[in-house]
PDB file of N, CA and C in Angstrom:
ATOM      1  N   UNK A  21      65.884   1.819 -78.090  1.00 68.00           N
ATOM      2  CA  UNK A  21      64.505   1.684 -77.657  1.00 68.00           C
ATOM      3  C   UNK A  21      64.467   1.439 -76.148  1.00 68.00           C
ATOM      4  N   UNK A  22      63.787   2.142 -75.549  1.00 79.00           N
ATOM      5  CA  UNK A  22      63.478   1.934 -74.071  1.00 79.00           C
ATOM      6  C   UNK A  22      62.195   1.741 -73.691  1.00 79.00           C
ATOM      7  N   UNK A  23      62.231   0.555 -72.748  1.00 88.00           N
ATOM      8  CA  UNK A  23      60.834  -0.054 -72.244  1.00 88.00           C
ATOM      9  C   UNK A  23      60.417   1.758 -70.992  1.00 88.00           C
ATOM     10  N   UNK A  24      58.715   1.029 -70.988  1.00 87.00           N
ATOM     11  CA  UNK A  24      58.323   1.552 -70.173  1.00 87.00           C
ATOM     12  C   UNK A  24      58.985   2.184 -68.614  1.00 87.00           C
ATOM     13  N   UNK A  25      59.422   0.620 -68.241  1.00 92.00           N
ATOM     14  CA  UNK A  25      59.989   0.532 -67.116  1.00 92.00           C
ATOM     15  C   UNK A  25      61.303   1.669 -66.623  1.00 92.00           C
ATOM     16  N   UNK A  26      62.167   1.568 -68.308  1.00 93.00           N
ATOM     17  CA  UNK A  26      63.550   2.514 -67.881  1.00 93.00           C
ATOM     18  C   UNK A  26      62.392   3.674 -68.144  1.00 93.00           C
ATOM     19  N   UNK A  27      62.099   4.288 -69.179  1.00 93.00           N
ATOM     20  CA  UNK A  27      61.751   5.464 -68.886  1.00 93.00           C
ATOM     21  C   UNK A  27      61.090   6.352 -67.739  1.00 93.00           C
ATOM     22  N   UNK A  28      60.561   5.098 -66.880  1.00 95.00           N
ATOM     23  CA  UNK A  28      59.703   5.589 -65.323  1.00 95.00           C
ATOM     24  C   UNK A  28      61.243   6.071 -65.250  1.00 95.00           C
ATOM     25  N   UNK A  29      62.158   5.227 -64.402  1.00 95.00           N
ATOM     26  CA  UNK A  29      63.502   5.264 -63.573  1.00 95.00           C
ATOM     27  C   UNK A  29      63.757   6.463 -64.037  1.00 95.00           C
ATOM     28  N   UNK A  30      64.258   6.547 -65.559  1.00 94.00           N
ATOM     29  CA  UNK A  30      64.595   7.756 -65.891  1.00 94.00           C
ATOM     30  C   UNK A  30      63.497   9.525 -65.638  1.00 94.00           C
ATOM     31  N   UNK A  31      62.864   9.350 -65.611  1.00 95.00           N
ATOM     32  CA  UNK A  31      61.859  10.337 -65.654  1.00 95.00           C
ATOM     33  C   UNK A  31      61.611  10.423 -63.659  1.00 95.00           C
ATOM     34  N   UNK A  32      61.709   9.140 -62.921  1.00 97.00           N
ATOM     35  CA  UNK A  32      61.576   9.548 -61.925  1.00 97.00           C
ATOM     36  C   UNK A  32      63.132  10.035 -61.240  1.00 97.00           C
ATOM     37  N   UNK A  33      64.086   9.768 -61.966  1.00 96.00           N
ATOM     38  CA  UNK A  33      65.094  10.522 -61.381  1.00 96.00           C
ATOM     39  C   UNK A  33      65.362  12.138 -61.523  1.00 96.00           C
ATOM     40  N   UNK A  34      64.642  12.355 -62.632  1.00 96.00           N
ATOM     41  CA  UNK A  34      64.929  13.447 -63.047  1.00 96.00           C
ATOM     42  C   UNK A  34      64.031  14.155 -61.954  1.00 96.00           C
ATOM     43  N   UNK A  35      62.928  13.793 -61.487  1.00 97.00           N
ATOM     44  CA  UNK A  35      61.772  14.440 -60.803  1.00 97.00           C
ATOM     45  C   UNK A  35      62.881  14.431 -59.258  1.00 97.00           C
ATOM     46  N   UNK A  36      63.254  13.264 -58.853  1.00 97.00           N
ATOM     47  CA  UNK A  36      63.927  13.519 -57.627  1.00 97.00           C
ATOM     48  C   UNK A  36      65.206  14.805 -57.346  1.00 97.00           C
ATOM     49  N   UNK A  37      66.077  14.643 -58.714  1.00 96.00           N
ATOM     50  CA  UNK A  37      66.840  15.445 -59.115  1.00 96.00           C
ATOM     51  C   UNK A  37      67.270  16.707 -58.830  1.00 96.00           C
ATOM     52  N   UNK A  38      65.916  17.125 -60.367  1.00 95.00           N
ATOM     53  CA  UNK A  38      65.468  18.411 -60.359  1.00 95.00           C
ATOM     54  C   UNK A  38      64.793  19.214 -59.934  1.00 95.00           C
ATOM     55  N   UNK A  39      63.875  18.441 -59.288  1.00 96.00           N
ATOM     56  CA  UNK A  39      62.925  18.840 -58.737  1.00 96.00           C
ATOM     57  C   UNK A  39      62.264  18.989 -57.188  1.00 96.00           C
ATOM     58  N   UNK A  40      63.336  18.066 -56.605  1.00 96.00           N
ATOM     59  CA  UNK A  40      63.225  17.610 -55.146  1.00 96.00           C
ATOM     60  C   UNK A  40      61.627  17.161 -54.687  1.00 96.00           C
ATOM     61  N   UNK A  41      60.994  16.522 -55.621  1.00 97.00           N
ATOM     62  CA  UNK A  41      60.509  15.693 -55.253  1.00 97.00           C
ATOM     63  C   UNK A  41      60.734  14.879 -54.440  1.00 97.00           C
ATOM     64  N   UNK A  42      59.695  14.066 -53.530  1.00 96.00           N
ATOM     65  CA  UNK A  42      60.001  12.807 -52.578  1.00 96.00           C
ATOM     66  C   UNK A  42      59.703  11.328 -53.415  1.00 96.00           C
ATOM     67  N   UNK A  43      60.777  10.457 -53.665  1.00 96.00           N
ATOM     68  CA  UNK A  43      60.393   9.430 -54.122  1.00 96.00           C
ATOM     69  C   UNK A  43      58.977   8.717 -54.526  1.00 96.00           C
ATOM     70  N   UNK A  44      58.345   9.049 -53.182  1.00 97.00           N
ATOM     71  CA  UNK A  44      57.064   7.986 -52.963  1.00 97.00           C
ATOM     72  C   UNK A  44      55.840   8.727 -53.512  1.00 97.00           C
ATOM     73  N   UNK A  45      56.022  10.318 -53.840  1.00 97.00           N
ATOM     74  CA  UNK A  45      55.147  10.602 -54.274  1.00 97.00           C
ATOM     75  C   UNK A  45      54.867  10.604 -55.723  1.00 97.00           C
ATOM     76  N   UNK A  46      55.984   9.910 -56.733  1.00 98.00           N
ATOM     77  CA  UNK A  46      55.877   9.787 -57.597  1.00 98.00           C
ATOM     78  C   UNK A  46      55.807   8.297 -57.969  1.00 98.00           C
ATOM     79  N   UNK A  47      54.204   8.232 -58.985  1.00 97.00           N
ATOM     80  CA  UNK A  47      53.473   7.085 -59.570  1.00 97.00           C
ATOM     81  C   UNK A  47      53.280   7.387 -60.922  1.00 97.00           C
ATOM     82  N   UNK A  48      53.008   6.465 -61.486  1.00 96.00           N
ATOM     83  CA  UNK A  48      52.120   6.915 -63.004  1.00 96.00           C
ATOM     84  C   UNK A  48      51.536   7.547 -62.617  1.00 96.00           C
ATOM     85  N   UNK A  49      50.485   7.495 -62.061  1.00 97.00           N
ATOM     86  CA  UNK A  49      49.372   7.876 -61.789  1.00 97.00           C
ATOM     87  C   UNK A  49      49.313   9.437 -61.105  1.00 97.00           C
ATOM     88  N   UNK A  50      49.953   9.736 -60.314  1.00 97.00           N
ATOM     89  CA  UNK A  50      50.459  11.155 -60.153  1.00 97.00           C
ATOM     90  C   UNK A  50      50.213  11.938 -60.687  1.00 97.00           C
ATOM     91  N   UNK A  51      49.594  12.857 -60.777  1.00 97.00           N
ATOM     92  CA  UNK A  51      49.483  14.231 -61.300  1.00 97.00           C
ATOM     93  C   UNK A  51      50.469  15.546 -61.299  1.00 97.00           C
ATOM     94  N   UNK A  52      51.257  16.004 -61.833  1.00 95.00           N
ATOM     95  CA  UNK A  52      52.058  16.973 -62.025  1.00 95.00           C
ATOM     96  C   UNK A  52      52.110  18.243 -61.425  1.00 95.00           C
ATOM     97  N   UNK A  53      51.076  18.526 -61.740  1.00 94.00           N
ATOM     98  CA  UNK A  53      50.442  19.926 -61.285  1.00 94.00           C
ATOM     99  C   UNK A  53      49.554  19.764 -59.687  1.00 94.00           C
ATOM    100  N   UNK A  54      49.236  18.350 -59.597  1.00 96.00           N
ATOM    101  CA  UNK A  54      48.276  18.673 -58.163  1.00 96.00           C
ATOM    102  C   UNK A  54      49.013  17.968 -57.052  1.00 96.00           C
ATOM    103  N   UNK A  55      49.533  16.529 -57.661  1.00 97.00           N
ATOM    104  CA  UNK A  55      50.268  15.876 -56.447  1.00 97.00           C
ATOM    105  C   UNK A  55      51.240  16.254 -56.474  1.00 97.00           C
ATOM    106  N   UNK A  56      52.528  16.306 -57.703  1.00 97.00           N
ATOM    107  CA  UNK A  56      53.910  16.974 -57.600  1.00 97.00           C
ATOM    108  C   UNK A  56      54.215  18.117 -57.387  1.00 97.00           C
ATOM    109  N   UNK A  57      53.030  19.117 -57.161  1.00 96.00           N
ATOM    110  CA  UNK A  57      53.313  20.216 -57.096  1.00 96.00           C
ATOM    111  C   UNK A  57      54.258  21.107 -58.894  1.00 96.00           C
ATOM    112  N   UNK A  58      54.249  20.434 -59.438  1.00 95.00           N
ATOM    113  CA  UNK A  58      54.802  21.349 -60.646  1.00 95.00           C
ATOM    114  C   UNK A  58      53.994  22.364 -61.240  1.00 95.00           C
ATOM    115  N   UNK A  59      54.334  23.909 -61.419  1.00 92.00           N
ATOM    116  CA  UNK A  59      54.348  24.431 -62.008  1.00 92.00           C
ATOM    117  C   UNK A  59      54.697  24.966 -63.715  1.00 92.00           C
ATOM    118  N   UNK A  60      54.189  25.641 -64.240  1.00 87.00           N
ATOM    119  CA  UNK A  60      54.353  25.778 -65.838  1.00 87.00           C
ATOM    120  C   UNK A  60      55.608  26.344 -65.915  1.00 87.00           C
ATOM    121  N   UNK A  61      56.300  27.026 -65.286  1.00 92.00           N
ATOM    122  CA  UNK A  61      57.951  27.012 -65.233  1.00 92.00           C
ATOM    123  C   UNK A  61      58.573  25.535 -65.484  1.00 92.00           C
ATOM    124  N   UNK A  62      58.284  24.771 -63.922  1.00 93.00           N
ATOM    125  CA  UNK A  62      58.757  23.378 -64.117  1.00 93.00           C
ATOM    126  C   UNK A  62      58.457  22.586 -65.103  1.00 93.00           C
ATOM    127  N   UNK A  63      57.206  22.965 -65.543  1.00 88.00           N
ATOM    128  CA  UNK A  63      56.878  21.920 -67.226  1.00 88.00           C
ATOM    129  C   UNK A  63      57.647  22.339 -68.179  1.00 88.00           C
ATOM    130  N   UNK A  64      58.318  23.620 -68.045  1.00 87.00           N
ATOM    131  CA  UNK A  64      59.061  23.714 -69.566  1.00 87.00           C
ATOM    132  C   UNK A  64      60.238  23.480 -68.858  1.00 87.00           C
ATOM    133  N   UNK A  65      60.763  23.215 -67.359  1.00 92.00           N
ATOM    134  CA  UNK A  65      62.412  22.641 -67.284  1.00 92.00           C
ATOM    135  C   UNK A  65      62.548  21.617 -67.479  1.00 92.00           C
ATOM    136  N   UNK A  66      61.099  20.684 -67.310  1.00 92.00           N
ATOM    137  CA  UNK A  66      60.748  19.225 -67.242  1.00 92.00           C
ATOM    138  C   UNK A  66      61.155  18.814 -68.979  1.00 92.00           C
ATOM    139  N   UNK A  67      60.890  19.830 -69.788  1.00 88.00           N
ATOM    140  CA  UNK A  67      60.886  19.613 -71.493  1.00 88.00           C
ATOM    141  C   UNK A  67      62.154  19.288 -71.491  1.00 88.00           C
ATOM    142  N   UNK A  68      62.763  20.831 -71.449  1.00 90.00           N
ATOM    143  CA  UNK A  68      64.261  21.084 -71.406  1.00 90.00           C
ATOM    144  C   UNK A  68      64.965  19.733 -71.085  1.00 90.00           C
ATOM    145  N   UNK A  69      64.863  19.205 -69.575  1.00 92.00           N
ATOM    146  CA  UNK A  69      65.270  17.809 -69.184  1.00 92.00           C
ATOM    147  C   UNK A  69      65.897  16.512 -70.159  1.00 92.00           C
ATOM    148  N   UNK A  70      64.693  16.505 -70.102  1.00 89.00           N
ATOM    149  CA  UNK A  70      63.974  15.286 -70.834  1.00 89.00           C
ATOM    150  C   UNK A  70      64.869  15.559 -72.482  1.00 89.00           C
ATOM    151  N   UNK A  71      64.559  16.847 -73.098  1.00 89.00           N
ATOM    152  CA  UNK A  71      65.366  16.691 -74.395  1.00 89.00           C
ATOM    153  C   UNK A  71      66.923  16.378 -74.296  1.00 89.00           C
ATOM    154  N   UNK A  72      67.845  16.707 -72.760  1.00 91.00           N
ATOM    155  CA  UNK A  72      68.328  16.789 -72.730  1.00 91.00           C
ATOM    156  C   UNK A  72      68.920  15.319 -72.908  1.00 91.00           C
ATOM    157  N   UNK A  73      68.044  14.725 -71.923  1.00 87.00           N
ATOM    158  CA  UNK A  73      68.537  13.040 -71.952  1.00 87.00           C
ATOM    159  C   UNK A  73      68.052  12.276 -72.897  1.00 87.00           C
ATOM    160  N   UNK A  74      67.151  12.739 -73.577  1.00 87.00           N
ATOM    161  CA  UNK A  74      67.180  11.925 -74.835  1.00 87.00           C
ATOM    162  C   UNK A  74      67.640  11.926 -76.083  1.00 87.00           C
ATOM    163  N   UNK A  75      67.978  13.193 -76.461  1.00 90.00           N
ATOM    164  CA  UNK A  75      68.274  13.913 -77.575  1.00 90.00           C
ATOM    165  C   UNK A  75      67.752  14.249 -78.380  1.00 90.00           C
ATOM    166  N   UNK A  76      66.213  14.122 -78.191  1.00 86.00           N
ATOM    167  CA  UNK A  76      65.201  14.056 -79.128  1.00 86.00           C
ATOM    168  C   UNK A  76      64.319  15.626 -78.651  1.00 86.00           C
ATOM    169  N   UNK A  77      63.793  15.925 -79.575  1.00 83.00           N
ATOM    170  CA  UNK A  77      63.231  17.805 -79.867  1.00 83.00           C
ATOM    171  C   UNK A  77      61.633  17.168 -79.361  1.00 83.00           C
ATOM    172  N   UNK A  78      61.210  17.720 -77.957  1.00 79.00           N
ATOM    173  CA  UNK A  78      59.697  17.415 -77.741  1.00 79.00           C
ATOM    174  C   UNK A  78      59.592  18.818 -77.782  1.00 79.00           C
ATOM    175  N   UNK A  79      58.243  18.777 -78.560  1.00 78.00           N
ATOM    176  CA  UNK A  79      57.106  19.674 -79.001  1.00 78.00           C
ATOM    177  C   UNK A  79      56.402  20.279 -77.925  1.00 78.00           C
ATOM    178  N   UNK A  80      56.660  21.471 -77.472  1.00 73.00           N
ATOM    179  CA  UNK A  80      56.005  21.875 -76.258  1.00 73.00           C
ATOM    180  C   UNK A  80      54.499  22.185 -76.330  1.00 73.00           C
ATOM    181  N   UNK A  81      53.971  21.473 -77.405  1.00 77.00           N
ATOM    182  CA  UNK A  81      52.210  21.673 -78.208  1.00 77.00           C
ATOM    183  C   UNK A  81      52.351  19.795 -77.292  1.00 77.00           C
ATOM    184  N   UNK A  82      52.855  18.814 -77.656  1.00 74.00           N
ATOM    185  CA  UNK A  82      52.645  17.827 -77.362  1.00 74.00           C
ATOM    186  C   UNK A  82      52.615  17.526 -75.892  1.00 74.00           C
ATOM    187  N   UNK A  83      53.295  18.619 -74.737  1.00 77.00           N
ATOM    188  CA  UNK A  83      53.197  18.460 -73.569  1.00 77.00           C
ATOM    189  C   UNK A  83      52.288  19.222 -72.891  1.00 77.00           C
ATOM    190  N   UNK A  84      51.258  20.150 -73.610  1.00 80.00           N
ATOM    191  CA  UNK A  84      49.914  20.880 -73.028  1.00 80.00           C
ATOM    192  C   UNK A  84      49.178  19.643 -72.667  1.00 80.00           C
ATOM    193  N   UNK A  85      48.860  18.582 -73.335  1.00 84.00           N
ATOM    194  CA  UNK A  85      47.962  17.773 -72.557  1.00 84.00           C
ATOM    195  C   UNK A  85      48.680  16.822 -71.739  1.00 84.00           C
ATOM    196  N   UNK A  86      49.481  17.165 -71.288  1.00 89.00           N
ATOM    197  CA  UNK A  86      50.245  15.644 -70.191  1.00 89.00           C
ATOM    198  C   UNK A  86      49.652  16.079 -68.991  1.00 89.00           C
ATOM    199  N   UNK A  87      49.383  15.486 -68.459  1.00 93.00           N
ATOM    200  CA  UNK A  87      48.644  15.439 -66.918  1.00 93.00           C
ATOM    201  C   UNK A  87      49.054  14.787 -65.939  1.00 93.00           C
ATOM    202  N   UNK A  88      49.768  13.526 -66.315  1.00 96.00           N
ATOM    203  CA  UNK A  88      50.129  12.617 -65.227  1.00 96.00           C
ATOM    204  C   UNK A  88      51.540  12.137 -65.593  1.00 96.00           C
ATOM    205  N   UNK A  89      51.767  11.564 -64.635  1.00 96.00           N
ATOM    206  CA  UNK A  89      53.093  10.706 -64.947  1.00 96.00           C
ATOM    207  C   UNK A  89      53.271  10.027 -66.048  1.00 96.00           C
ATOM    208  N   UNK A  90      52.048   9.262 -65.714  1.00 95.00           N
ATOM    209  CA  UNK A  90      51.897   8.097 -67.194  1.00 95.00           C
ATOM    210  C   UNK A  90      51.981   9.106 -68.644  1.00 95.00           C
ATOM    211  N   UNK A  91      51.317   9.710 -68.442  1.00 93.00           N
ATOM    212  CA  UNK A  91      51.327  10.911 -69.733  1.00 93.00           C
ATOM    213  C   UNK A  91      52.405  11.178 -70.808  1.00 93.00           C
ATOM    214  N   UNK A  92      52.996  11.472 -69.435  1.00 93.00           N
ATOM    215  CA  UNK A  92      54.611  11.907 -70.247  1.00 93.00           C
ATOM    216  C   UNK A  92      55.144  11.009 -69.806  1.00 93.00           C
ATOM    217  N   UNK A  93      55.050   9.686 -69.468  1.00 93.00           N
ATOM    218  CA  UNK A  93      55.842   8.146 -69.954  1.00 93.00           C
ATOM    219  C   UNK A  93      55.345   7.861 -71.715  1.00 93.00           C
ATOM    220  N   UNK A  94      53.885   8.186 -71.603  1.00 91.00           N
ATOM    221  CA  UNK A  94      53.642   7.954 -72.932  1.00 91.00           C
ATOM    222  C   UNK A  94      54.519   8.706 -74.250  1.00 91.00           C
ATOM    223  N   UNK A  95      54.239  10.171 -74.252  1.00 88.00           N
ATOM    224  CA  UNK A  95      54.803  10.585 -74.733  1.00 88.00           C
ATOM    225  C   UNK A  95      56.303  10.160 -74.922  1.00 88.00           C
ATOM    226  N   UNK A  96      57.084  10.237 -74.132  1.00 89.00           N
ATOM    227  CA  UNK A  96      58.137   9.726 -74.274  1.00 89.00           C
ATOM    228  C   UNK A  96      58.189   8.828 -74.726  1.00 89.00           C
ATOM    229  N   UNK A  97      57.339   7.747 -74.762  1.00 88.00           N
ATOM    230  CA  UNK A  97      57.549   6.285 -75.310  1.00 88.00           C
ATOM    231  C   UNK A  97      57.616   6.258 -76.786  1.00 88.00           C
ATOM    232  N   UNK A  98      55.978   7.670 -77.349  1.00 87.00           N
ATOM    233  CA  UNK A  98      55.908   7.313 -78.460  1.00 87.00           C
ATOM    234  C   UNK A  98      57.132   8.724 -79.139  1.00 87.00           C
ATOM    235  N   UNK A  99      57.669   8.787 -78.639  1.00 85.00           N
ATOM    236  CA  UNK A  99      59.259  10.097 -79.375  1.00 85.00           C
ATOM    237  C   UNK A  99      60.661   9.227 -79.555  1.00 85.00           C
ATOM    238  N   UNK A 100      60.438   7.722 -78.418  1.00 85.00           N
ATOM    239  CA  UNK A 100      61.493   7.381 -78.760  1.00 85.00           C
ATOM    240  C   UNK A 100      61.293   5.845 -79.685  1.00 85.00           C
ATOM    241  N   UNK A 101      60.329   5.997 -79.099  1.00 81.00           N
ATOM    242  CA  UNK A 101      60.471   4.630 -80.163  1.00 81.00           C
ATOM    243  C   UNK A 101      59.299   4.174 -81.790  1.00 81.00           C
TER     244      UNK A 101
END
């Protein structure tokens, strides 16, 4: 089970990572598509990712409505625990 907190770390590393994001522009609150600049390519590498480090099968129906950071903290929260 992972708190909120690791899954930011984790999810914001992956954004620095993979994505070359700049640290500071990633918040909960952040938007994907407007502040991170991600594209619907990057949302399905972002899936890919993410299944990768968790081991768990996300539903690419469950990531049409993620919008923000927090979003897909949620999601993630409620897949892993």
């Amino acid at each position: 089970m992972k708190t909120q907190d690791e899954l930011f770390t984790m999810l914001k590393d992956v954004l620095i990572e993979d994505f070359e994001i700049e640290e500071d522009a990633i918040t909960t609150q952040a938007h994907l598509y407007e502040d991170l600049d991600l594209d619907s390519i990057d949302a399905i590498d972002l899936v890919v990712k993410l299944r990768e480090l968790t081991g768990k099968k996300i539903e690419a129906e469950a990531f049409k409505k993620v919008r923000t950071v927090d979003d897909v903290l949620s999601e993630l929260h409620a897949l892993l625990n």
